[in-house]
Every structure is written in structure tokens, then in C-alpha cells.
XYZ file of C-alpha atoms in Angstrom:
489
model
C 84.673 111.452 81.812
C 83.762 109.328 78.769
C 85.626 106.384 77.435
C 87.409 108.385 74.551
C 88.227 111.065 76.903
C 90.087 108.115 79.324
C 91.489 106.618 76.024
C 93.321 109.750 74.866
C 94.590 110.148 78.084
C 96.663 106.236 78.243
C 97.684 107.425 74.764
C 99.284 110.752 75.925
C 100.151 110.643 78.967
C 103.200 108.608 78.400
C 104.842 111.082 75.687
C 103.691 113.862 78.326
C 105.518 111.950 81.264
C 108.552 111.824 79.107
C 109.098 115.366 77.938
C 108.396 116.314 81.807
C 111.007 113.988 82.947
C 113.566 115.343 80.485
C 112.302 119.276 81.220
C 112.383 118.870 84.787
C 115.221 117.091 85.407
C 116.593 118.854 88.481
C 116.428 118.849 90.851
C 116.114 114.880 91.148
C 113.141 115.043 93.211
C 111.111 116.438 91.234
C 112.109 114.494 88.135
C 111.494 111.525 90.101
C 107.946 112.444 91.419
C 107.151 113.632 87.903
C 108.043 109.974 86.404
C 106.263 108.325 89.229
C 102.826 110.723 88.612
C 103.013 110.366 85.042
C 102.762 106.307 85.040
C 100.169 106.835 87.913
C 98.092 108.439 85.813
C 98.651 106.070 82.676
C 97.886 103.596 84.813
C 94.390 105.183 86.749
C 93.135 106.329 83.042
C 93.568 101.818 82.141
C 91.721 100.970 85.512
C 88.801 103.536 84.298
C 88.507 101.881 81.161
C 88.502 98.394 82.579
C 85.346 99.382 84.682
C 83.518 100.831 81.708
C 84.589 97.980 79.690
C 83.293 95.877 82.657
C 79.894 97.732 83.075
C 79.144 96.526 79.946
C 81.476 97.695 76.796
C 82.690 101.079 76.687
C 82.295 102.257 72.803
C 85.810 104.454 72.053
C 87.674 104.827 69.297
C 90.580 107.437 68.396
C 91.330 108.056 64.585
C 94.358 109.541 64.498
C 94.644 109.134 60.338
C 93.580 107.662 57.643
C 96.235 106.736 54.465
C 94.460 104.765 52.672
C 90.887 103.780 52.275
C 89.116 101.739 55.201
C 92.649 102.091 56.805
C 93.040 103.957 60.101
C 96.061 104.532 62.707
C 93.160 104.213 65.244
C 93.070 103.154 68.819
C 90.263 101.284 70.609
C 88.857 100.269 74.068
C 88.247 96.315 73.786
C 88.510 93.579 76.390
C 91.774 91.930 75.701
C 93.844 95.276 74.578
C 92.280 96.773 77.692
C 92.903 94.259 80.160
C 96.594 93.644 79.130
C 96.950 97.656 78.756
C 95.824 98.156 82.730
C 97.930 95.308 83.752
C 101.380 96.936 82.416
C 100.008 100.470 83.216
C 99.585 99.344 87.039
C 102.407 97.343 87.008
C 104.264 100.346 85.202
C 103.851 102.417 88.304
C 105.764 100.005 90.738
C 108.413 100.309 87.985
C 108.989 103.713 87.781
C 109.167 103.882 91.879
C 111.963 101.557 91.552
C 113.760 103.153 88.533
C 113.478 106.137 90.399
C 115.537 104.257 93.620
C 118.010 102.455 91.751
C 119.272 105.598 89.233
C 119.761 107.513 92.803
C 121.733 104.135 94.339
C 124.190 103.565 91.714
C 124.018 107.341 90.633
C 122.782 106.830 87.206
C 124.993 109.815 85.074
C 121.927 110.341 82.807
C 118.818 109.242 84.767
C 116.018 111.626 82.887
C 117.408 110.471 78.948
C 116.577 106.642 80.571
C 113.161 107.822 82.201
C 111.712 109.173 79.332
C 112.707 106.864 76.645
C 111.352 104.382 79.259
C 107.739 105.934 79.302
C 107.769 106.214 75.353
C 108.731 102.136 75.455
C 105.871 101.594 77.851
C 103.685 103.773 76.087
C 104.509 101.977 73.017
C 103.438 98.496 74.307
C 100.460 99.915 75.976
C 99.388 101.533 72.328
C 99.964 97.686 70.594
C 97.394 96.486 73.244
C 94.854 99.511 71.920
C 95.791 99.420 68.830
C 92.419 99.469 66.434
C 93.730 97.213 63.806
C 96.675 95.571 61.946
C 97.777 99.233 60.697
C 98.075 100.831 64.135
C 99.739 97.549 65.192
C 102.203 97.914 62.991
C 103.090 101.772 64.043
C 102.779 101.400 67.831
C 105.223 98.468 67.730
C 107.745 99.928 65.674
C 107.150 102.556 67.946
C 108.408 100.434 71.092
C 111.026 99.120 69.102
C 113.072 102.396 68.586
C 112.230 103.690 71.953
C 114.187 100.467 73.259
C 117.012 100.521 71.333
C 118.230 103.473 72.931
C 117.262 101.972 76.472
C 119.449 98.965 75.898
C 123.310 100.847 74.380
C 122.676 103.098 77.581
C 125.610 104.336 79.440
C 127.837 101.561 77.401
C 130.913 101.454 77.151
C 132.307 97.892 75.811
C 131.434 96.784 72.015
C 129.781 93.552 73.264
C 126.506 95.980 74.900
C 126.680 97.703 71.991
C 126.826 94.924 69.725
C 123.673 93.695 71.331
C 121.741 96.728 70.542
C 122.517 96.419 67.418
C 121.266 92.753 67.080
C 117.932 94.128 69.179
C 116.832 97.016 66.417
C 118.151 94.605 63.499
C 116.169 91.620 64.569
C 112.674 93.434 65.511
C 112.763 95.834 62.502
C 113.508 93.370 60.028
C 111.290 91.102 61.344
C 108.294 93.301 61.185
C 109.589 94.876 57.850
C 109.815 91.551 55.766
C 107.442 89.923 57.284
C 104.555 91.441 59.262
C 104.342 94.260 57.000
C 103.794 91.567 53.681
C 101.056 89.561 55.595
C 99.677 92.881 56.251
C 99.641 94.203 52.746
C 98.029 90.676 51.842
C 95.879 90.822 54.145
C 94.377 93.865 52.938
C 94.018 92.823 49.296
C 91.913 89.904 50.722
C 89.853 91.497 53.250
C 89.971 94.664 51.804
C 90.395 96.466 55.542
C 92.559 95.766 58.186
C 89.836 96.563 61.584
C 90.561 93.741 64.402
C 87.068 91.884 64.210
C 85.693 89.243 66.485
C 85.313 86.726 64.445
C 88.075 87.223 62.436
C 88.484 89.226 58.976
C 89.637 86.721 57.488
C 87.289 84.010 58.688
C 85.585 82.605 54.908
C 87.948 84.778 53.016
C 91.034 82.554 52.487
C 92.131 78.970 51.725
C 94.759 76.939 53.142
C 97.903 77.514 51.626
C 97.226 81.099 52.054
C 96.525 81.065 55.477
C 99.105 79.321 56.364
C 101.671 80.999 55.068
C 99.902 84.545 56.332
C 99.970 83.100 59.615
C 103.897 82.248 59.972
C 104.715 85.484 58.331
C 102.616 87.035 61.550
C 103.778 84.899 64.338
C 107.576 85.296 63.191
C 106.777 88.891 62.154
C 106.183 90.128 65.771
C 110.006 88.614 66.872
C 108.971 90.094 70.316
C 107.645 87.054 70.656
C 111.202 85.206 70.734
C 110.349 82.449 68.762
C 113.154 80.792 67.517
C 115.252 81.483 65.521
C 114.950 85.157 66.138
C 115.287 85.586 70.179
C 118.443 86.291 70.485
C 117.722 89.828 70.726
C 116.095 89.185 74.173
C 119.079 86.469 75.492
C 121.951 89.510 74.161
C 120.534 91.653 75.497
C 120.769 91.001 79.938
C 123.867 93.343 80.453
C 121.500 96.556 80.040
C 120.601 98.226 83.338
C 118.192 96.847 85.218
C 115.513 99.261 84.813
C 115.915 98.630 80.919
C 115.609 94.812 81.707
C 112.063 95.273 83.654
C 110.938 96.723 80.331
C 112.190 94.562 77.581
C 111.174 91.041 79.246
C 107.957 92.169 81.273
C 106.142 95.271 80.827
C 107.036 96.584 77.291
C 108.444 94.606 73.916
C 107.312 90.525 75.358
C 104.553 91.386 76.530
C 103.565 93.876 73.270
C 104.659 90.326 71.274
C 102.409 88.619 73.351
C 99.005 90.391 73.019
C 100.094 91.398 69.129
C 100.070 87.790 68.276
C 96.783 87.229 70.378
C 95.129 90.143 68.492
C 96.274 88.651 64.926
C 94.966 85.190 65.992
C 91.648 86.388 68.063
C 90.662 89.139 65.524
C 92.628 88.316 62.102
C 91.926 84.821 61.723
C 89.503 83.676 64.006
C 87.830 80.503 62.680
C 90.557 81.065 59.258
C 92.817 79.351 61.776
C 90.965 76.089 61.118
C 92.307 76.860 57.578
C 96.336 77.843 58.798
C 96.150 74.322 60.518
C 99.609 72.937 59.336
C 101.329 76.454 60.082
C 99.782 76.346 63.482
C 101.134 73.211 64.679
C 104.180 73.629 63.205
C 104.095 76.847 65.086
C 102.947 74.973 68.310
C 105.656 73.107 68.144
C 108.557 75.259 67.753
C 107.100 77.643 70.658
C 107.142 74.205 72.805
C 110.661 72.922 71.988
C 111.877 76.538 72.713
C 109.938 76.546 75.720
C 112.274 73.596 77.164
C 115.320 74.660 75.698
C 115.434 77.963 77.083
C 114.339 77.041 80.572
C 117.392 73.709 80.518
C 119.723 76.769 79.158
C 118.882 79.088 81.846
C 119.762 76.220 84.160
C 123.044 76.779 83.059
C 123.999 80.073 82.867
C 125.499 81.802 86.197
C 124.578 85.445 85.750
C 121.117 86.002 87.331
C 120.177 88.798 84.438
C 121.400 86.171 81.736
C 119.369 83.457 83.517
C 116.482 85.635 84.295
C 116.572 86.189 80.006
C 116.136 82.953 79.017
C 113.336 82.337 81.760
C 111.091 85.381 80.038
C 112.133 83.373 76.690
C 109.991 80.605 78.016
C 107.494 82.302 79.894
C 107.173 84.322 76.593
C 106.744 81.095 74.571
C 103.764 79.845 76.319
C 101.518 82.574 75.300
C 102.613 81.678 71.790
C 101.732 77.921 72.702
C 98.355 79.239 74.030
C 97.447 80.923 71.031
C 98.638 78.686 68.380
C 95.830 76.188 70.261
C 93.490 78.482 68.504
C 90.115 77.639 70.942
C 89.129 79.656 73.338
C 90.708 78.138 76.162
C 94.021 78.379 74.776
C 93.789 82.192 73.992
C 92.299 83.055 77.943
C 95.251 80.681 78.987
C 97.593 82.871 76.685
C 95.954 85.884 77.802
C 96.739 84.938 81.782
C 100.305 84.227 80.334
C 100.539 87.655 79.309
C 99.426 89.248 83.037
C 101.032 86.777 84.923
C 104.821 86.685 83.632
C 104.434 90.773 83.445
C 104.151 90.853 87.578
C 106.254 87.637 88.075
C 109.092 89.008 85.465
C 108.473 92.542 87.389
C 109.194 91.331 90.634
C 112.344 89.202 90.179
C 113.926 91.651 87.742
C 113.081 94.355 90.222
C 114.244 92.485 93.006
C 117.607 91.690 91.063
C 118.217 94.833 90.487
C 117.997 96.122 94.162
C 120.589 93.356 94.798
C 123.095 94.428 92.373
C 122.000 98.214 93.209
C 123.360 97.655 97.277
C 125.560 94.823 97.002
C 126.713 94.727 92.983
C 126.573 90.825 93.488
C 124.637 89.761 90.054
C 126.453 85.902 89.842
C 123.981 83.074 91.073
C 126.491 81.564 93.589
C 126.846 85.189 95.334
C 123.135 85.156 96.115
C 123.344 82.379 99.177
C 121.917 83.832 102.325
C 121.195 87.385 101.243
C 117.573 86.503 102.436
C 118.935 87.133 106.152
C 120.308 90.542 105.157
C 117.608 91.441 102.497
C 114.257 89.427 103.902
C 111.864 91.411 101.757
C 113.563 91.906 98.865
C 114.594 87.756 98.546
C 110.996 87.502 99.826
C 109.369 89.128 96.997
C 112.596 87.559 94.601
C 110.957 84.037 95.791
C 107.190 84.940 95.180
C 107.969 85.963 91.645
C 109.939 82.731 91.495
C 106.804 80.588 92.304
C 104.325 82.551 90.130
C 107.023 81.925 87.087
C 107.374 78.065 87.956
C 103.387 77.936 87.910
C 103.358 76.728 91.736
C 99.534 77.633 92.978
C 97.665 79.754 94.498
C 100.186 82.529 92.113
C 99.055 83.623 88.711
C 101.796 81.432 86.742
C 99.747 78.616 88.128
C 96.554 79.393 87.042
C 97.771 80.546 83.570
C 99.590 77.327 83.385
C 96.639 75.136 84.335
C 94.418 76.679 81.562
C 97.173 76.166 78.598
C 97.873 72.473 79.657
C 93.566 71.668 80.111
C 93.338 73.242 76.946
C 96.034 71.247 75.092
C 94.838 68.387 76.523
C 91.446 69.073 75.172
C 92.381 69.649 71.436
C 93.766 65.701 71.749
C 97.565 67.185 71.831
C 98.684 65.321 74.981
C 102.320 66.184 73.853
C 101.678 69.895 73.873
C 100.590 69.422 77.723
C 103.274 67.397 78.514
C 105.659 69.623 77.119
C 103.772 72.466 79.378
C 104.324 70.743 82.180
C 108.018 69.664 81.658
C 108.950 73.600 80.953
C 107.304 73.711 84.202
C 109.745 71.623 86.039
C 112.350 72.948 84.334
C 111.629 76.493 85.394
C 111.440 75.305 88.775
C 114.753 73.693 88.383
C 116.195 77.297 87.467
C 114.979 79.605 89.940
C 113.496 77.243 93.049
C 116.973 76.372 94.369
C 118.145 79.712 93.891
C 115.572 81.174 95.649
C 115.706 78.932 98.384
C 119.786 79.437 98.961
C 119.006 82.792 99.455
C 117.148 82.835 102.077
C 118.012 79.714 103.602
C 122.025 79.979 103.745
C 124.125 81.679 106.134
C 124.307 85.546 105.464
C 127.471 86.449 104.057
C 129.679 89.055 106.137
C 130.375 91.654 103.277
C 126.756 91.743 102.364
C 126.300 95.137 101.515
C 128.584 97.677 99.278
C 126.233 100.813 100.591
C 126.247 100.960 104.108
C 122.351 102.242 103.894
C 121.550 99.057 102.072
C 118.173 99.457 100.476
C 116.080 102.121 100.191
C 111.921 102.393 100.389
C 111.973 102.975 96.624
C 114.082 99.885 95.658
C 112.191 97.156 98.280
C 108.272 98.799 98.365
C 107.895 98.303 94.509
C 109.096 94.949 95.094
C 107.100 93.535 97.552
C 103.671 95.119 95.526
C 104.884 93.813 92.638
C 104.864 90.189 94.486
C 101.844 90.535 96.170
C 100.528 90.871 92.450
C 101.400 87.730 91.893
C 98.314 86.577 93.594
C 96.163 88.919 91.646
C 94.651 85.878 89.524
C 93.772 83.936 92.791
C 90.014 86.125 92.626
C 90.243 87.317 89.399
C 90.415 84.479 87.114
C 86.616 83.594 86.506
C 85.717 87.543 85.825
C 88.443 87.409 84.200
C 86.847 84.703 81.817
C 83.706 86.236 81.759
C 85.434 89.918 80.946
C 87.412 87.942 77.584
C 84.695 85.874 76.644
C 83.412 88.634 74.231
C 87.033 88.217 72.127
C 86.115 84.811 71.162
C 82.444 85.049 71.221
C 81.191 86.799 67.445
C 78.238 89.156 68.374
């Protein structure tokens, strides 16, 4: 099959996979092989387009309409969209095995409504990564947005769920209304087209005061991002179920923030960022403050899903530190960010959720020796714990490494510093936790099912830990696979 053919086929399969789910709903086996197929296939279709891409650029692009001149809702196969795509699409699949489990454990009442707006969200992020340009961006994400507003007022019942719903579609939507969509607009009466372009479109085209403003609108713009002020959409929002959790702080709307911003700065700006200096350190250092602030709150709060939130607020935050470097270093280091907190994120959400699915214990102090009773679930809990701290040989450690060399070698010693102290502080958060888990006495009331865990809530934990190590072989053709996003042809 050719490239386009494997592009259409990310694009589709995920709407496909959703009306399925819905259609097919009973009985549950079905429904639940159906979700589980269609995110295999989204996610074989990415790996297929990561080998062409790899065997030396595969040439796709899917126009799905043009409004206004030189302006296209358009979809293309390049090295960053591609590898981030593949990484959620793969990831996706250990997901939807573990949806799948936990709607069955805790007998979800409406299990197919949450499966298929769940494949539209993931869908959604995976189209941001394709997107073609600014335009498609735009769509796609506002796309993801109001497929996970439903996902998080699911099966609620008290006003403070609800409430935080409400905050989630307010924040993101107004957000990209007020401000991406003006930077766009000005963007295209500068450039005069709105094509992603290595080397940036507006590299020559724009003067300071410009750019800098253009970039803030952007970075705050895409609020997926959870810069502050505007993250409190992502810290409201930990009482949804956990399935819905797994998507909104690791495979769909932080990571879509992520590789949105990377696009904007890779293929919008490119040298122009030389030009949005002031904005970008200014930018730099609110992602780095927030960084620390979230990971000393999380210390403090005693829900795991609440803690868990802020964590992916600061994991989230160093991709936004890694691009606001603006050198190449600084965007692979972002770009690791982006793969690395997906399977970390994954795992300990996924592995939190099998808890609360078997033993409904979801308070910190409740989690002390559940290792002996749950060794491969806590197991794979404590892997995505080290790969989020940035311990080595995991991917947090790698993606880590790269954003505090490449602060260091832009002169901003602080930036690295600060790096490293979110570091500590994330270990601070979830290393003791982990390590009272499996190290305490097992408690005598352990389990609420007397089945405990099933194969679908502990396999898609354990493979979504061993991911963690992914980076271990993969980070230098990794660099070589990027280096066209920062390298002008």
C-alpha cells in the first residue's frame, strides 16, 4: 500500500472504530474485540508510515478542503507528526484492552457511548500530530476538545464533575478561539499561507514585536498545554473515570498540546523565534515555575488521580520548556517529552485504575503493601513512576537529559536547574508511594472482587511499562529520524 493509502486509513479508522463500538454493542464481547481491533489497526497503519518515513520520506498528503486560497484542511506524513502519531496509536491499543477490562469490573452502565467518544478523542490528537498546517491544526484540535468533554461529565452525578466539564470545554475553546485562531488569521496576512514548513513560514517575514506577541497568543492558545494560568482544566478534572483520565493526561488532549506547540515552533517560526526572543523566555519561564509548583502541589494532595493530575501538569510543562529553547536540542528533548510521559502517564493511570477497579482504594495512604497482593500491577505502577521521575535507563530519563544539556547549552543554567529540581520533586511525589506499595505489609481486606484482576486490566499494564524502556535503543534513530524537522532542505 502507498503512504496516502496508510494515511487515510489513521485518519478513518478511528471514526470507523467508534460507530462499530456504538452499533455493536452487544453482546459485550464483541463490542470489546471491535474497540480493541479498531485501535490495532490505527495503530499498525502509524507503524507503516514510520517505516516509509524511515526508508527515506514517504511523500502523502490528504486534502480534505480548501476555504480559502493556499488554505487546506490537509493531513500529512512528516517525521515529528508521524512519530508522535505511532507512539499514541501503539500506546492507544494497550488502552483500549484495559478500558475494555475495567468497564466489565466496575460494570460501566454505558460502556460503548465511553468507547467511541474515546476513539474520536484519540483520533483527534492523532489528526493534530498529521495535521498539514495551522488550518487543520486548528480543526483536529477542536475536534479532540468536544470529543472530551463528553468523556469527562460521564456517568456524573454530583455538580462538582459536572462543574469541571464545564471549566474543561470553557477553558480549551476559548483559548483556541481568542487566541490561536487571531495568531492564525495574522499569520496568514503575513505569510500569506498557513503550510507547516521546515524552516519556518515565518522565518524573514516578521519583526519583533510581532513575533512576540504571535508567539504567546500560540503557546497560550493551545491551553492543552496547561500553562498557567489556564490548567485548571486538567487539575478539575481527576474525578472522571479512569479510562477518561488515560486520555486527557497521556494519549489524547497533553500530548495533542504538546506536539501542536512543537509544530507552531518547528514549522511556524523556525529561525522567527530568534525574533519572539522576549516572549520566549518569558514563556520559558512560566512553563519552569509551573513545572515546580505542580510537582510540590502534587506532593500534597492525597487522592492518587488528583496527584497523578498535577504530575502530567509538569511532565506536560517540560515539553513546553523544551520548545521555548528554540534549538534543536531543545525541540528532540521536547519531542522525547512527548513519547515518554504518554507510556509513563499510560502505565500509572492504567495501573491506578485497576486498583480502584478491584479494590476501590484511590487515597495514597490505602496503597501500602498492595504490591504483595497486586505484584504486577504495583510493578508496572513503579516503572511508570521511574520513567516520570527521569531515573535511567527509562525514557523520562533520557528526555530529561536532553532538555537540561540543552538548557545548559543556550547559557540558561537556571532553566537546567529548574529541570532538575522538578525532577526531584517528582520523585518526591510518586517514589515513596511506589515503594510503600510494594514494600509494606499487605493489607487483609485487599480486594473488593474476590477475582481480583483480570488479564485485561494487568497485561496492558505491564506492556505499557515495559514501554517505558522503549527510548533505551531508540534514542539516536530517533535523532537521526527528527533531524529533518530542524534541518531546512
Amino acid at each position: 500500500m502507498s503512504a496516502q493509502a496508510w494515511l487515510w486509513m489513521v485518519l478513518l479508522a478511528p471514526l470507523v472504530q467508534a460507530v462499530l463500538v456504538v452499533v455493536l454493542s452487544r453482546p459485550p464481547g464483541l463490542r470489546d474485540v471491535t474497540h480493541i481491533g479498531g485501535a490495532a489497526t490505527v495503530a499498525f497503519a502509524a507503524l507503516q508510515l514510520v517505516l516509509l518515513q524511515a526508508e527515506g520520506g514517504a511523500a502523502a498528503r490528504i486534502v480534505l478542503a480548501r476555504p480559502l486560497p493556499n488554505v487546506d484542511l490537509a493531513f500529512t506524513v512528516e517525521p515529528l507528526g508521524v512519530l508522535v502519531a505511532a507512539a499514541l496509536a501503539v500506546l492507544g491499543v494497550f488502552h483500549a484492552a484495559h478500558t475494555a477490562g475495567f468497564v466489565r469490573t466496575v460494570q460501566e452502565p454505558r460502556p460503548a457511548r465511553m468507547m467511541g467518544f474515546l476513539a474520536v478523542a484519540h483520533g483527534g490528537a492523532i489528526a493534530v500530530a498529521l495535521s498539514a498546517n495551522l488550518f487543520s491544526l486548528f480543526v483536529a484540535y477542536q475536534t479532540l476538545i468536544l470529543a472530551v468533554f463528553p468523556l469527562i461529565a460521564h456517568g456524573v452525578e454530583d455538580e462538582d464533575q459536572r462543574r469541571a466539564a464545564r471549566i474543561f470545554l470553557a477553558t480549551l475553546l476559548t483559548a483556541s478561539v481568542a487566541m490561536f485562531l487571531p495568531a492564525m488569521v495574522w499569520t496568514y496576512a503575513i505569510a500569506g499561507a498557513l503550510d507547516f514548513r521546515t524552516g519556518g513560514a515565518l522565518a524573514g517575514a516578521v519583526d519583533g514585536p510581532t513575533a512576540n506577541v504571535l508567539l504567546a497568543l500560540f503557546a497560550l492558545g493551545l491551553a492543552a498545554t496547561a500553562l498557567p494560568p489556564i490548567y485548571r482544566w486538567l487539575t478539575t478534572s481527576y474525578n472522571s473515570p479512569f479510562p477518561v483520565l488515560v486520555s486527557v493526561q497521556a494519549l489524547a488532549v497533553v500530548p495533542a498540546g504538546g506536539v501542536g506547540l512543537l509544530k507552531v515552533v518547528a514549522y511556524v517560526f523556525g529561525p522567527a523565534m530568534a525574533e519572539a526572543a522576549f516572549a520566549g523566555r518569558a514563556l520559558l519561564v512560566l512553563a519552569g515555575v509551573g513545572m515546580c509548583l505542580a510537582a510540590l502541589i502534587a506532593l500534597g494532595r492525597r487522592d492518587v488521580r488528583e496527584r497523578l493530575a498535577y504530575s502530567a501538569m509538569a511532565q506536560g510543562l517540560a515539553v513546553v520548556m523544551g520548545a521555548m529553547l528554540a534549538i534543536p536540542a531543545g525541540l528532540f528533548a521536547a519531542a522525547l517529552q512527548i513519547v515518554a510521559q504518554a507510556a509513563a502517564a499510560a502505565a500509572l493511570l492504567m495501573a491506578a485504575g485497576t486498583i480502584a477497579a478491584v479494590t476501590r482504594r484511590v487515597d495514597v495512604a490505602d496503597y501500602a503493601g498492595l504490591g504483595r497482593v497486586m505484584p504486577w500491577t504495583l510493578a508496572g505502577f513503579a516503572l511508570g513512576a521511574a520513567s516520570m521521575i527521569g531515573l535511567p535507563p527509562f525514557s523520562g530519563a533520557w528526555a530529561k537529559l536532553w532538555l537540561i544539556a540543552a538548557a545548559a547549552s543556550t547559557g540558561q543554567i537556571w532553566a537546567a536547574v529548574i529541570a532538575g529540581l522538578a525532577a526531584v520533586l517528582t520523585f518526591a511525589h510518586l517514589a515513596p508511594l511506589a515503594a510503600h506499595a510494594l514494600a509494606q505489609r499487605a493489607p487483609a481486606d485487599a480486594f473488593k472482587r474476590p477475582d481480583g484482576a483480570s488479564f485485561l486490566l494487568v497485561a496492558p499494564v505491564v506492556l505499557c511499562a515495559a514501554a517505558t524502556l522503549g527510548l533505551l535503543l531508540l534514542a539516536d534513530p530517533l535523532a537521526r529520524f527528527l533531524s529533518p524537522v530542524w534541518t531546512p532542505s
